[in-house]
JSON list of C-alpha atoms in Angstrom, two decimals:
[
{"chain": "N", "resi": 628, "resn": "MET", "atom": "CA", "xyz": [-27.12, 10.39, -11.06]},
{"chain": "N", "resi": 629, "resn": "ALA", "atom": "CA", "xyz": [-23.77, 9.12, -9.83]},
{"chain": "N", "resi": 630, "resn": "ARG", "atom": "CA", "xyz": [-21.09, 8.97, -12.47]},
{"chain": "N", "resi": 631, "resn": "GLU", "atom": "CA", "xyz": [-17.40, 8.07, -12.31]},
{"chain": "N", "resi": 632, "resn": "ILE", "atom": "CA", "xyz": [-15.07, 10.95, -13.12]},
{"chain": "N", "resi": 633, "resn": "MET", "atom": "CA", "xyz": [-12.80, 10.18, -16.05]},
{"chain": "N", "resi": 634, "resn": "TRP", "atom": "CA", "xyz": [-9.79, 11.85, -17.59]},
{"chain": "N", "resi": 635, "resn": "GLY", "atom": "CA", "xyz": [-9.21, 11.01, -21.22]},
{"chain": "N", "resi": 636, "resn": "SER", "atom": "CA", "xyz": [-11.11, 10.45, -24.40]},
{"chain": "N", "resi": 637, "resn": "ALA", "atom": "CA", "xyz": [-14.81, 9.86, -24.78]},
{"chain": "N", "resi": 638, "resn": "GLU", "atom": "CA", "xyz": [-14.14, 6.20, -25.46]},
{"chain": "N", "resi": 639, "resn": "GLY", "atom": "CA", "xyz": [-13.11, 5.72, -21.81]},
{"chain": "N", "resi": 640, "resn": "TRP", "atom": "CA", "xyz": [-9.39, 5.31, -22.43]},
{"chain": "N", "resi": 641, "resn": "GLY", "atom": "CA", "xyz": [-8.63, 7.67, -19.58]},
{"chain": "N", "resi": 642, "resn": "VAL", "atom": "CA", "xyz": [-8.25, 7.52, -15.83]},
{"chain": "N", "resi": 643, "resn": "ASP", "atom": "CA", "xyz": [-10.83, 6.74, -13.16]},
{"chain": "N", "resi": 644, "resn": "VAL", "atom": "CA", "xyz": [-9.97, 9.71, -10.95]},
{"chain": "N", "resi": 645, "resn": "LYS", "atom": "CA", "xyz": [-12.00, 8.52, -7.96]},
{"chain": "N", "resi": 646, "resn": "LEU", "atom": "CA", "xyz": [-10.31, 5.10, -7.98]},
{"chain": "N", "resi": 647, "resn": "PHE", "atom": "CA", "xyz": [-6.92, 6.72, -8.48]},
{"chain": "N", "resi": 648, "resn": "GLY", "atom": "CA", "xyz": [-7.43, 8.87, -5.39]},
{"chain": "N", "resi": 649, "resn": "GLU", "atom": "CA", "xyz": [-8.56, 5.91, -3.31]},
{"chain": "N", "resi": 650, "resn": "VAL", "atom": "CA", "xyz": [-5.54, 3.82, -4.38]},
{"chain": "N", "resi": 651, "resn": "LEU", "atom": "CA", "xyz": [-3.08, 6.62, -3.74]},
{"chain": "N", "resi": 652, "resn": "VAL", "atom": "CA", "xyz": [-4.42, 7.54, -0.30]},
{"chain": "N", "resi": 653, "resn": "THR", "atom": "CA", "xyz": [-4.80, 3.92, 0.83]},
{"chain": "N", "resi": 654, "resn": "LEU", "atom": "CA", "xyz": [-1.31, 2.87, -0.25]},
{"chain": "N", "resi": 655, "resn": "LEU", "atom": "CA", "xyz": [0.24, 5.96, 1.30]},
{"chain": "N", "resi": 656, "resn": "VAL", "atom": "CA", "xyz": [-1.52, 5.25, 4.58]},
{"chain": "N", "resi": 657, "resn": "ILE", "atom": "CA", "xyz": [-0.42, 1.61, 4.51]},
{"chain": "N", "resi": 658, "resn": "SER", "atom": "CA", "xyz": [3.19, 2.32, 3.53]},
{"chain": "N", "resi": 659, "resn": "ASP", "atom": "CA", "xyz": [3.35, 5.19, 6.07]},
{"chain": "N", "resi": 660, "resn": "PRO", "atom": "CA", "xyz": [6.39, 7.03, 4.61]},
{"chain": "N", "resi": 661, "resn": "PRO", "atom": "CA", "xyz": [7.06, 9.14, 7.76]},
{"chain": "N", "resi": 662, "resn": "GLY", "atom": "CA", "xyz": [6.95, 6.02, 9.89]},
{"chain": "N", "resi": 663, "resn": "MET", "atom": "CA", "xyz": [9.41, 4.30, 7.54]},
{"chain": "N", "resi": 664, "resn": "VAL", "atom": "CA", "xyz": [12.05, 6.99, 8.05]},
{"chain": "N", "resi": 665, "resn": "PRO", "atom": "CA", "xyz": [13.35, 5.88, 11.50]},
{"chain": "N", "resi": 666, "resn": "ILE", "atom": "CA", "xyz": [13.54, 2.23, 10.40]},
{"chain": "N", "resi": 667, "resn": "PHE", "atom": "CA", "xyz": [15.23, 3.17, 7.14]},
{"chain": "N", "resi": 668, "resn": "LEU", "atom": "CA", "xyz": [17.81, 5.31, 8.91]},
{"chain": "N", "resi": 669, "resn": "ALA", "atom": "CA", "xyz": [18.40, 2.61, 11.50]},
{"chain": "N", "resi": 670, "resn": "LEU", "atom": "CA", "xyz": [19.13, 0.07, 8.75]},
{"chain": "N", "resi": 671, "resn": "THR", "atom": "CA", "xyz": [21.20, 2.34, 6.51]},
{"chain": "N", "resi": 672, "resn": "GLY", "atom": "CA", "xyz": [22.63, 4.89, 8.93]},
{"chain": "N", "resi": 673, "resn": "ALA", "atom": "CA", "xyz": [26.14, 3.38, 8.77]},
{"chain": "N", "resi": 674, "resn": "MET", "atom": "CA", "xyz": [26.19, 3.51, 4.96]},
{"chain": "N", "resi": 675, "resn": "PRO", "atom": "CA", "xyz": [27.69, 6.36, 2.95]},
{"chain": "N", "resi": 676, "resn": "LYS", "atom": "CA", "xyz": [25.15, 8.79, 1.52]},
{"chain": "N", "resi": 677, "resn": "ARG", "atom": "CA", "xyz": [25.46, 7.30, -1.98]},
{"chain": "N", "resi": 678, "resn": "GLU", "atom": "CA", "xyz": [24.83, 3.75, -0.73]},
{"chain": "N", "resi": 679, "resn": "ARG", "atom": "CA", "xyz": [21.90, 4.92, 1.39]},
{"chain": "N", "resi": 680, "resn": "ASN", "atom": "CA", "xyz": [20.30, 6.58, -1.63]},
{"chain": "N", "resi": 681, "resn": "LYS", "atom": "CA", "xyz": [20.87, 3.40, -3.65]},
{"chain": "N", "resi": 682, "resn": "ALA", "atom": "CA", "xyz": [19.18, 1.34, -0.95]},
{"chain": "N", "resi": 683, "resn": "ALA", "atom": "CA", "xyz": [16.15, 3.64, -1.09]},
{"chain": "N", "resi": 684, "resn": "TRP", "atom": "CA", "xyz": [15.47, 3.14, -4.79]},
{"chain": "N", "resi": 685, "resn": "GLN", "atom": "CA", "xyz": [16.28, -0.59, -4.66]},
{"chain": "N", "resi": 686, "resn": "ALA", "atom": "CA", "xyz": [13.74, -1.11, -1.88]},
{"chain": "N", "resi": 687, "resn": "VAL", "atom": "CA", "xyz": [11.06, 0.85, -3.73]},
{"chain": "N", "resi": 688, "resn": "ALA", "atom": "CA", "xyz": [11.82, -0.91, -7.05]},
{"chain": "N", "resi": 689, "resn": "LEU", "atom": "CA", "xyz": [11.46, -4.34, -5.42]},
{"chain": "N", "resi": 690, "resn": "ALA", "atom": "CA", "xyz": [8.21, -3.31, -3.72]},
{"chain": "N", "resi": 691, "resn": "LEU", "atom": "CA", "xyz": [6.87, -1.98, -7.03]},
{"chain": "N", "resi": 692, "resn": "GLY", "atom": "CA", "xyz": [7.60, -5.27, -8.79]},
{"chain": "N", "resi": 693, "resn": "VAL", "atom": "CA", "xyz": [6.03, -7.39, -6.05]},
{"chain": "N", "resi": 694, "resn": "ILE", "atom": "CA", "xyz": [2.89, -5.25, -5.89]},
{"chain": "N", "resi": 695, "resn": "PHE", "atom": "CA", "xyz": [2.39, -5.24, -9.66]},
{"chain": "N", "resi": 696, "resn": "VAL", "atom": "CA", "xyz": [2.76, -9.03, -9.77]},
{"chain": "N", "resi": 697, "resn": "PHE", "atom": "CA", "xyz": [-0.05, -9.42, -7.24]},
{"chain": "N", "resi": 698, "resn": "ALA", "atom": "CA", "xyz": [-2.13, -6.70, -8.91]},
{"chain": "N", "resi": 699, "resn": "VAL", "atom": "CA", "xyz": [-1.96, -8.54, -12.24]},
{"chain": "N", "resi": 700, "resn": "GLY", "atom": "CA", "xyz": [-2.06, -12.13, -11.03]},
{"chain": "N", "resi": 701, "resn": "GLY", "atom": "CA", "xyz": [-4.10, -11.73, -7.87]},
{"chain": "N", "resi": 702, "resn": "ARG", "atom": "CA", "xyz": [-7.41, -12.34, -9.59]},
{"chain": "N", "resi": 703, "resn": "GLN", "atom": "CA", "xyz": [-6.17, -15.60, -11.14]},
{"chain": "N", "resi": 704, "resn": "ILE", "atom": "CA", "xyz": [-4.81, -16.76, -7.78]},
{"chain": "N", "resi": 705, "resn": "VAL", "atom": "CA", "xyz": [-8.14, -16.02, -6.10]},
{"chain": "N", "resi": 706, "resn": "THR", "atom": "CA", "xyz": [-10.06, -17.84, -8.83]},
{"chain": "N", "resi": 707, "resn": "TYR", "atom": "CA", "xyz": [-7.78, -20.87, -8.64]},
{"chain": "N", "resi": 708, "resn": "LEU", "atom": "CA", "xyz": [-8.19, -21.13, -4.86]},
{"chain": "N", "resi": 709, "resn": "GLY", "atom": "CA", "xyz": [-11.95, -20.61, -5.06]},
{"chain": "N", "resi": 710, "resn": "ILE", "atom": "CA", "xyz": [-11.99, -17.56, -2.80]},
{"chain": "N", "resi": 711, "resn": "GLY", "atom": "CA", "xyz": [-14.82, -15.05, -3.14]},
{"chain": "N", "resi": 712, "resn": "VAL", "atom": "CA", "xyz": [-14.39, -11.29, -3.06]},
{"chain": "N", "resi": 713, "resn": "PRO", "atom": "CA", "xyz": [-16.19, -10.90, 0.31]},
{"chain": "N", "resi": 714, "resn": "ALA", "atom": "CA", "xyz": [-13.79, -13.39, 1.91]},
{"chain": "N", "resi": 715, "resn": "LEU", "atom": "CA", "xyz": [-10.86, -11.54, 0.41]},
{"chain": "N", "resi": 716, "resn": "GLN", "atom": "CA", "xyz": [-12.23, -8.23, 1.67]},
{"chain": "N", "resi": 717, "resn": "GLY", "atom": "CA", "xyz": [-12.70, -9.61, 5.17]},
{"chain": "N", "resi": 718, "resn": "ALA", "atom": "CA", "xyz": [-9.23, -11.14, 5.29]},
{"chain": "N", "resi": 719, "resn": "GLY", "atom": "CA", "xyz": [-7.76, -7.95, 3.88]},
{"chain": "N", "resi": 720, "resn": "GLY", "atom": "CA", "xyz": [-9.56, -5.85, 6.47]},
{"chain": "N", "resi": 721, "resn": "ILE", "atom": "CA", "xyz": [-8.23, -8.01, 9.30]},
{"chain": "N", "resi": 722, "resn": "LEU", "atom": "CA", "xyz": [-4.68, -7.81, 7.96]},
{"chain": "N", "resi": 723, "resn": "LEU", "atom": "CA", "xyz": [-4.93, -4.06, 7.56]},
{"chain": "N", "resi": 724, "resn": "LEU", "atom": "CA", "xyz": [-6.29, -3.78, 11.10]},
{"chain": "N", "resi": 725, "resn": "LEU", "atom": "CA", "xyz": [-3.25, -5.66, 12.42]},
{"chain": "N", "resi": 726, "resn": "VAL", "atom": "CA", "xyz": [-0.97, -3.24, 10.59]},
{"chain": "N", "resi": 727, "resn": "ALA", "atom": "CA", "xyz": [-2.98, -0.30, 11.95]},
{"chain": "N", "resi": 728, "resn": "LEU", "atom": "CA", "xyz": [-2.65, -1.61, 15.51]},
{"chain": "N", "resi": 729, "resn": "GLU", "atom": "CA", "xyz": [1.11, -1.83, 15.08]},
{"chain": "N", "resi": 730, "resn": "LEU", "atom": "CA", "xyz": [1.19, 1.79, 13.92]},
{"chain": "N", "resi": 731, "resn": "LEU", "atom": "CA", "xyz": [-1.05, 2.95, 16.76]},
{"chain": "N", "resi": 732, "resn": "THR", "atom": "CA", "xyz": [0.85, 1.07, 19.46]},
{"chain": "N", "resi": 733, "resn": "GLY", "atom": "CA", "xyz": [4.30, 1.83, 18.08]},
{"chain": "N", "resi": 734, "resn": "LYS", "atom": "CA", "xyz": [5.17, -1.86, 17.76]},
{"chain": "N", "resi": 735, "resn": "ALA", "atom": "CA", "xyz": [8.02, -2.52, 15.35]},
{"chain": "N", "resi": 736, "resn": "ASP", "atom": "CA", "xyz": [10.23, -5.43, 14.45]},
{"chain": "N", "resi": 737, "resn": "ASP", "atom": "CA", "xyz": [13.85, -5.41, 15.56]},
{"chain": "N", "resi": 738, "resn": "PRO", "atom": "CA", "xyz": [15.67, -3.78, 12.64]},
{"chain": "N", "resi": 739, "resn": "THR", "atom": "CA", "xyz": [18.95, -5.49, 13.57]},
{"chain": "N", "resi": 740, "resn": "LYS", "atom": "CA", "xyz": [17.60, -8.93, 12.62]},
{"chain": "N", "resi": 741, "resn": "GLN", "atom": "CA", "xyz": [18.34, -9.23, 8.92]},
{"chain": "N", "resi": 742, "resn": "SER", "atom": "CA", "xyz": [18.11, -12.34, 6.74]},
{"chain": "N", "resi": 743, "resn": "THR", "atom": "CA", "xyz": [20.25, -10.85, 3.96]},
{"chain": "N", "resi": 744, "resn": "SER", "atom": "CA", "xyz": [23.20, -8.51, 3.67]},
{"chain": "N", "resi": 745, "resn": "ASN", "atom": "CA", "xyz": [21.21, -6.25, 1.35]},
{"chain": "N", "resi": 746, "resn": "VAL", "atom": "CA", "xyz": [18.79, -4.44, 3.65]},
{"chain": "N", "resi": 747, "resn": "ALA", "atom": "CA", "xyz": [17.21, -2.75, 0.62]},
{"chain": "N", "resi": 748, "resn": "LEU", "atom": "CA", "xyz": [15.66, -6.09, -0.34]},
{"chain": "N", "resi": 749, "resn": "VAL", "atom": "CA", "xyz": [14.90, -7.55, 3.09]},
{"chain": "N", "resi": 750, "resn": "PRO", "atom": "CA", "xyz": [13.42, -6.12, 5.24]},
{"chain": "N", "resi": 751, "resn": "LEU", "atom": "CA", "xyz": [12.95, -2.77, 3.47]},
{"chain": "N", "resi": 752, "resn": "GLY", "atom": "CA", "xyz": [11.57, -3.84, 0.07]},
{"chain": "N", "resi": 753, "resn": "THR", "atom": "CA", "xyz": [9.66, -6.70, 1.61]},
{"chain": "N", "resi": 754, "resn": "PRO", "atom": "CA", "xyz": [7.99, -7.09, 4.04]},
{"chain": "N", "resi": 755, "resn": "LEU", "atom": "CA", "xyz": [8.12, -3.45, 5.22]},
{"chain": "N", "resi": 756, "resn": "LEU", "atom": "CA", "xyz": [7.05, -1.84, 1.93]},
{"chain": "N", "resi": 757, "resn": "ALA", "atom": "CA", "xyz": [5.48, -4.70, -0.04]},
{"chain": "N", "resi": 758, "resn": "GLY", "atom": "CA", "xyz": [3.88, -6.27, 2.99]},
{"chain": "N", "resi": 759, "resn": "PRO", "atom": "CA", "xyz": [0.61, -8.17, 3.34]},
{"chain": "N", "resi": 760, "resn": "GLY", "atom": "CA", "xyz": [-1.42, -5.01, 3.84]},
{"chain": "N", "resi": 761, "resn": "MET", "atom": "CA", "xyz": [-0.15, -3.39, 0.64]},
{"chain": "N", "resi": 762, "resn": "ILE", "atom": "CA", "xyz": [-0.54, -6.61, -1.37]},
{"chain": "N", "resi": 763, "resn": "VAL", "atom": "CA", "xyz": [-4.07, -7.34, -0.20]},
{"chain": "N", "resi": 764, "resn": "ALA", "atom": "CA", "xyz": [-5.18, -3.75, -0.71]},
{"chain": "N", "resi": 765, "resn": "THR", "atom": "CA", "xyz": [-3.81, -3.78, -4.27]},
{"chain": "N", "resi": 766, "resn": "MET", "atom": "CA", "xyz": [-5.56, -7.05, -5.05]},
{"chain": "N", "resi": 767, "resn": "LEU", "atom": "CA", "xyz": [-8.84, -5.65, -3.74]},
{"chain": "N", "resi": 768, "resn": "PHE", "atom": "CA", "xyz": [-8.50, -2.56, -5.92]},
{"chain": "N", "resi": 769, "resn": "ALA", "atom": "CA", "xyz": [-7.74, -4.77, -8.93]},
{"chain": "N", "resi": 770, "resn": "GLU", "atom": "CA", "xyz": [-10.99, -6.63, -8.26]},
{"chain": "N", "resi": 771, "resn": "ARG", "atom": "CA", "xyz": [-12.84, -3.31, -8.48]},
{"chain": "N", "resi": 772, "resn": "ALA", "atom": "CA", "xyz": [-11.19, -2.16, -11.71]},
{"chain": "N", "resi": 773, "resn": "HIS", "atom": "CA", "xyz": [-13.43, -1.96, -14.76]},
{"chain": "N", "resi": 774, "resn": "GLY", "atom": "CA", "xyz": [-11.70, -1.64, -18.10]},
{"chain": "N", "resi": 775, "resn": "VAL", "atom": "CA", "xyz": [-8.68, 0.40, -19.06]},
{"chain": "N", "resi": 776, "resn": "PRO", "atom": "CA", "xyz": [-9.52, 3.51, -16.94]},
{"chain": "N", "resi": 777, "resn": "GLY", "atom": "CA", "xyz": [-9.61, 1.44, -13.76]},
{"chain": "N", "resi": 778, "resn": "PHE", "atom": "CA", "xyz": [-6.33, -0.36, -14.40]},
{"chain": "N", "resi": 779, "resn": "VAL", "atom": "CA", "xyz": [-4.63, 2.88, -15.46]},
{"chain": "N", "resi": 780, "resn": "ALA", "atom": "CA", "xyz": [-5.86, 4.51, -12.24]},
{"chain": "N", "resi": 781, "resn": "ILE", "atom": "CA", "xyz": [-4.51, 1.64, -10.13]},
{"chain": "N", "resi": 782, "resn": "SER", "atom": "CA", "xyz": [-1.16, 1.66, -11.94]},
{"chain": "N", "resi": 783, "resn": "LEU", "atom": "CA", "xyz": [-0.76, 5.42, -11.55]},
{"chain": "N", "resi": 784, "resn": "GLY", "atom": "CA", "xyz": [-1.79, 5.22, -7.89]},
{"chain": "N", "resi": 785, "resn": "ILE", "atom": "CA", "xyz": [0.78, 2.51, -7.15]},
{"chain": "N", "resi": 786, "resn": "VAL", "atom": "CA", "xyz": [3.58, 4.30, -9.01]},
{"chain": "N", "resi": 787, "resn": "LEU", "atom": "CA", "xyz": [2.86, 7.69, -7.44]},
{"chain": "N", "resi": 788, "resn": "ALA", "atom": "CA", "xyz": [2.53, 6.24, -3.93]},
{"chain": "N", "resi": 789, "resn": "LEU", "atom": "CA", "xyz": [5.87, 4.44, -4.19]},
{"chain": "N", "resi": 790, "resn": "LEU", "atom": "CA", "xyz": [7.45, 7.50, -5.81]},
{"chain": "N", "resi": 791, "resn": "LEU", "atom": "CA", "xyz": [6.44, 9.52, -2.76]},
{"chain": "N", "resi": 792, "resn": "VAL", "atom": "CA", "xyz": [7.85, 6.77, -0.54]},
{"chain": "N", "resi": 793, "resn": "TRP", "atom": "CA", "xyz": [11.13, 6.92, -2.47]},
{"chain": "N", "resi": 794, "resn": "LEU", "atom": "CA", "xyz": [11.31, 10.70, -2.13]},
{"chain": "N", "resi": 795, "resn": "THR", "atom": "CA", "xyz": [10.68, 10.39, 1.60]},
{"chain": "N", "resi": 796, "resn": "LEU", "atom": "CA", "xyz": [13.47, 7.84, 2.02]},
{"chain": "N", "resi": 797, "resn": "ARG", "atom": "CA", "xyz": [15.78, 9.71, -0.35]},
{"chain": "N", "resi": 798, "resn": "PHE", "atom": "CA", "xyz": [15.53, 12.89, 1.70]},
{"chain": "N", "resi": 799, "resn": "SER", "atom": "CA", "xyz": [14.99, 11.17, 5.05]},
{"chain": "N", "resi": 800, "resn": "GLY", "atom": "CA", "xyz": [17.89, 12.94, 6.73]},
{"chain": "N", "resi": 801, "resn": "PHE", "atom": "CA", "xyz": [16.29, 16.33, 6.05]},
{"chain": "N", "resi": 802, "resn": "ILE", "atom": "CA", "xyz": [12.84, 15.07, 7.09]},
{"chain": "N", "resi": 803, "resn": "VAL", "atom": "CA", "xyz": [14.11, 13.86, 10.46]},
{"chain": "N", "resi": 804, "resn": "LYS", "atom": "CA", "xyz": [15.71, 17.25, 11.13]},
{"chain": "N", "resi": 805, "resn": "LEU", "atom": "CA", "xyz": [12.50, 19.02, 10.12]},
{"chain": "N", "resi": 806, "resn": "LEU", "atom": "CA", "xyz": [9.86, 16.94, 11.92]},
{"chain": "N", "resi": 807, "resn": "ARG", "atom": "CA", "xyz": [11.90, 15.64, 14.83]},
{"chain": "N", "resi": 808, "resn": "PRO", "atom": "CA", "xyz": [11.06, 12.21, 16.31]},
{"chain": "N", "resi": 809, "resn": "SER", "atom": "CA", "xyz": [7.96, 13.54, 18.04]},
{"chain": "N", "resi": 810, "resn": "GLY", "atom": "CA", "xyz": [6.51, 14.83, 14.75]},
{"chain": "N", "resi": 811, "resn": "ILE", "atom": "CA", "xyz": [7.12, 11.52, 12.98]},
{"chain": "N", "resi": 812, "resn": "GLU", "atom": "CA", "xyz": [5.46, 9.68, 15.87]},
{"chain": "N", "resi": 813, "resn": "VAL", "atom": "CA", "xyz": [2.37, 11.89, 15.63]},
{"chain": "N", "resi": 814, "resn": "LEU", "atom": "CA", "xyz": [2.07, 11.32, 11.87]},
{"chain": "N", "resi": 815, "resn": "THR", "atom": "CA", "xyz": [2.50, 7.58, 12.39]},
{"chain": "N", "resi": 816, "resn": "ARG", "atom": "CA", "xyz": [-0.39, 7.51, 14.88]},
{"chain": "N", "resi": 817, "resn": "ILE", "atom": "CA", "xyz": [-2.62, 9.47, 12.48]},
{"chain": "N", "resi": 818, "resn": "ALA", "atom": "CA", "xyz": [-1.78, 7.04, 9.69]},
{"chain": "N", "resi": 819, "resn": "GLY", "atom": "CA", "xyz": [-2.65, 4.14, 11.97]},
{"chain": "N", "resi": 820, "resn": "LEU", "atom": "CA", "xyz": [-6.02, 5.68, 12.80]},
{"chain": "N", "resi": 821, "resn": "LEU", "atom": "CA", "xyz": [-6.87, 6.19, 9.11]},
{"chain": "N", "resi": 822, "resn": "LEU", "atom": "CA", "xyz": [-5.74, 2.67, 8.26]},
{"chain": "N", "resi": 823, "resn": "ALA", "atom": "CA", "xyz": [-7.89, 1.25, 11.06]},
{"chain": "N", "resi": 824, "resn": "ALA", "atom": "CA", "xyz": [-10.92, 3.06, 9.63]},
{"chain": "N", "resi": 825, "resn": "ILE", "atom": "CA", "xyz": [-10.19, 1.62, 6.17]},
{"chain": "N", "resi": 826, "resn": "ALA", "atom": "CA", "xyz": [-9.85, -1.85, 7.67]},
{"chain": "N", "resi": 827, "resn": "VAL", "atom": "CA", "xyz": [-13.16, -1.60, 9.54]},
{"chain": "N", "resi": 828, "resn": "GLN", "atom": "CA", "xyz": [-14.87, -0.45, 6.34]},
{"chain": "N", "resi": 829, "resn": "LEU", "atom": "CA", "xyz": [-13.48, -3.43, 4.43]},
{"chain": "N", "resi": 830, "resn": "VAL", "atom": "CA", "xyz": [-14.74, -5.86, 7.07]},
{"chain": "N", "resi": 831, "resn": "ALA", "atom": "CA", "xyz": [-18.14, -4.13, 7.17]},
{"chain": "N", "resi": 832, "resn": "ASP", "atom": "CA", "xyz": [-18.45, -4.34, 3.38]},
{"chain": "N", "resi": 833, "resn": "ALA", "atom": "CA", "xyz": [-17.51, -8.02, 3.49]},
{"chain": "N", "resi": 834, "resn": "VAL", "atom": "CA", "xyz": [-20.12, -8.78, 6.16]},
{"chain": "N", "resi": 835, "resn": "ALA", "atom": "CA", "xyz": [-22.77, -6.86, 4.21]},
{"chain": "N", "resi": 836, "resn": "GLU", "atom": "CA", "xyz": [-21.90, -8.82, 1.06]},
{"chain": "N", "resi": 837, "resn": "PHE", "atom": "CA", "xyz": [-22.07, -12.13, 2.92]},
{"chain": "N", "resi": 838, "resn": "VAL", "atom": "CA", "xyz": [-25.51, -11.21, 4.34]},
{"chain": "N", "resi": 839, "resn": "THR", "atom": "CA", "xyz": [-26.76, -10.11, 0.92]},
{"chain": "N", "resi": 840, "resn": "ASN", "atom": "CA", "xyz": [-25.57, -13.31, -0.72]},
{"chain": "N", "resi": 841, "resn": "TYR", "atom": "CA", "xyz": [-27.21, -15.36, 2.06]},
{"chain": "N", "resi": 842, "resn": "LEU", "atom": "CA", "xyz": [-30.57, -13.58, 1.82]},
{"chain": "N", "resi": 843, "resn": "HIS", "atom": "CA", "xyz": [-30.51, -13.29, -1.98]},
{"chain": "N", "resi": 844, "resn": "PRO", "atom": "CA", "xyz": [-28.27, -16.06, -3.30]},
{"chain": "N", "resi": 845, "resn": "PRO", "atom": "CA", "xyz": [-27.15, -15.61, -6.91]},
{"chain": "N", "resi": 846, "resn": "PRO", "atom": "CA", "xyz": [-28.86, -17.86, -9.46]},
{"chain": "N", "resi": 847, "resn": "ALA", "atom": "CA", "xyz": [-27.09, -21.14, -10.08]}
]
């Protein structure tokens, strides 16, 4: 008998541990902290250490706010537009696959093209951290949440994932010296492979749901 693992009281005011793990791993794969290090250093390398550290937490804080807005309001947006969960899963899978292909092929935007003087906001906070892949994945997890344990798990997963991103950026100079460019490139390719697998699974689940709804339409 399958049963969700919970932390907390018997009334269910705890944490859905399985969902928490899925959120944390997925968001870490999408955000790809090791792959963010070269871009971050390229954008902030000329700054003093204090300003570079400030840019790291500003970027993560902006990404956290954007993601939480979509996690809370994503369901209402989907309902208003009349989009079903299978369509959202399929679109999310395609978007994640595009991100995965960029990681696997090493394609990156030119970091010298900035639309604002504060690189912590654009492009670091968005779209590099709070990009379409992260937003869609968060919305999909919010659709799966059931009650307080699910939403607590999602919130903790988002906060912990972005905390790890912040730590990576905060100590990026040490990480580059430790891993070297070749090590970061290897980790980026592994993250791309995992993200591609997640994307394919999302598309497969969406197709299966579409087929099920077609063969067994819900009662009107």
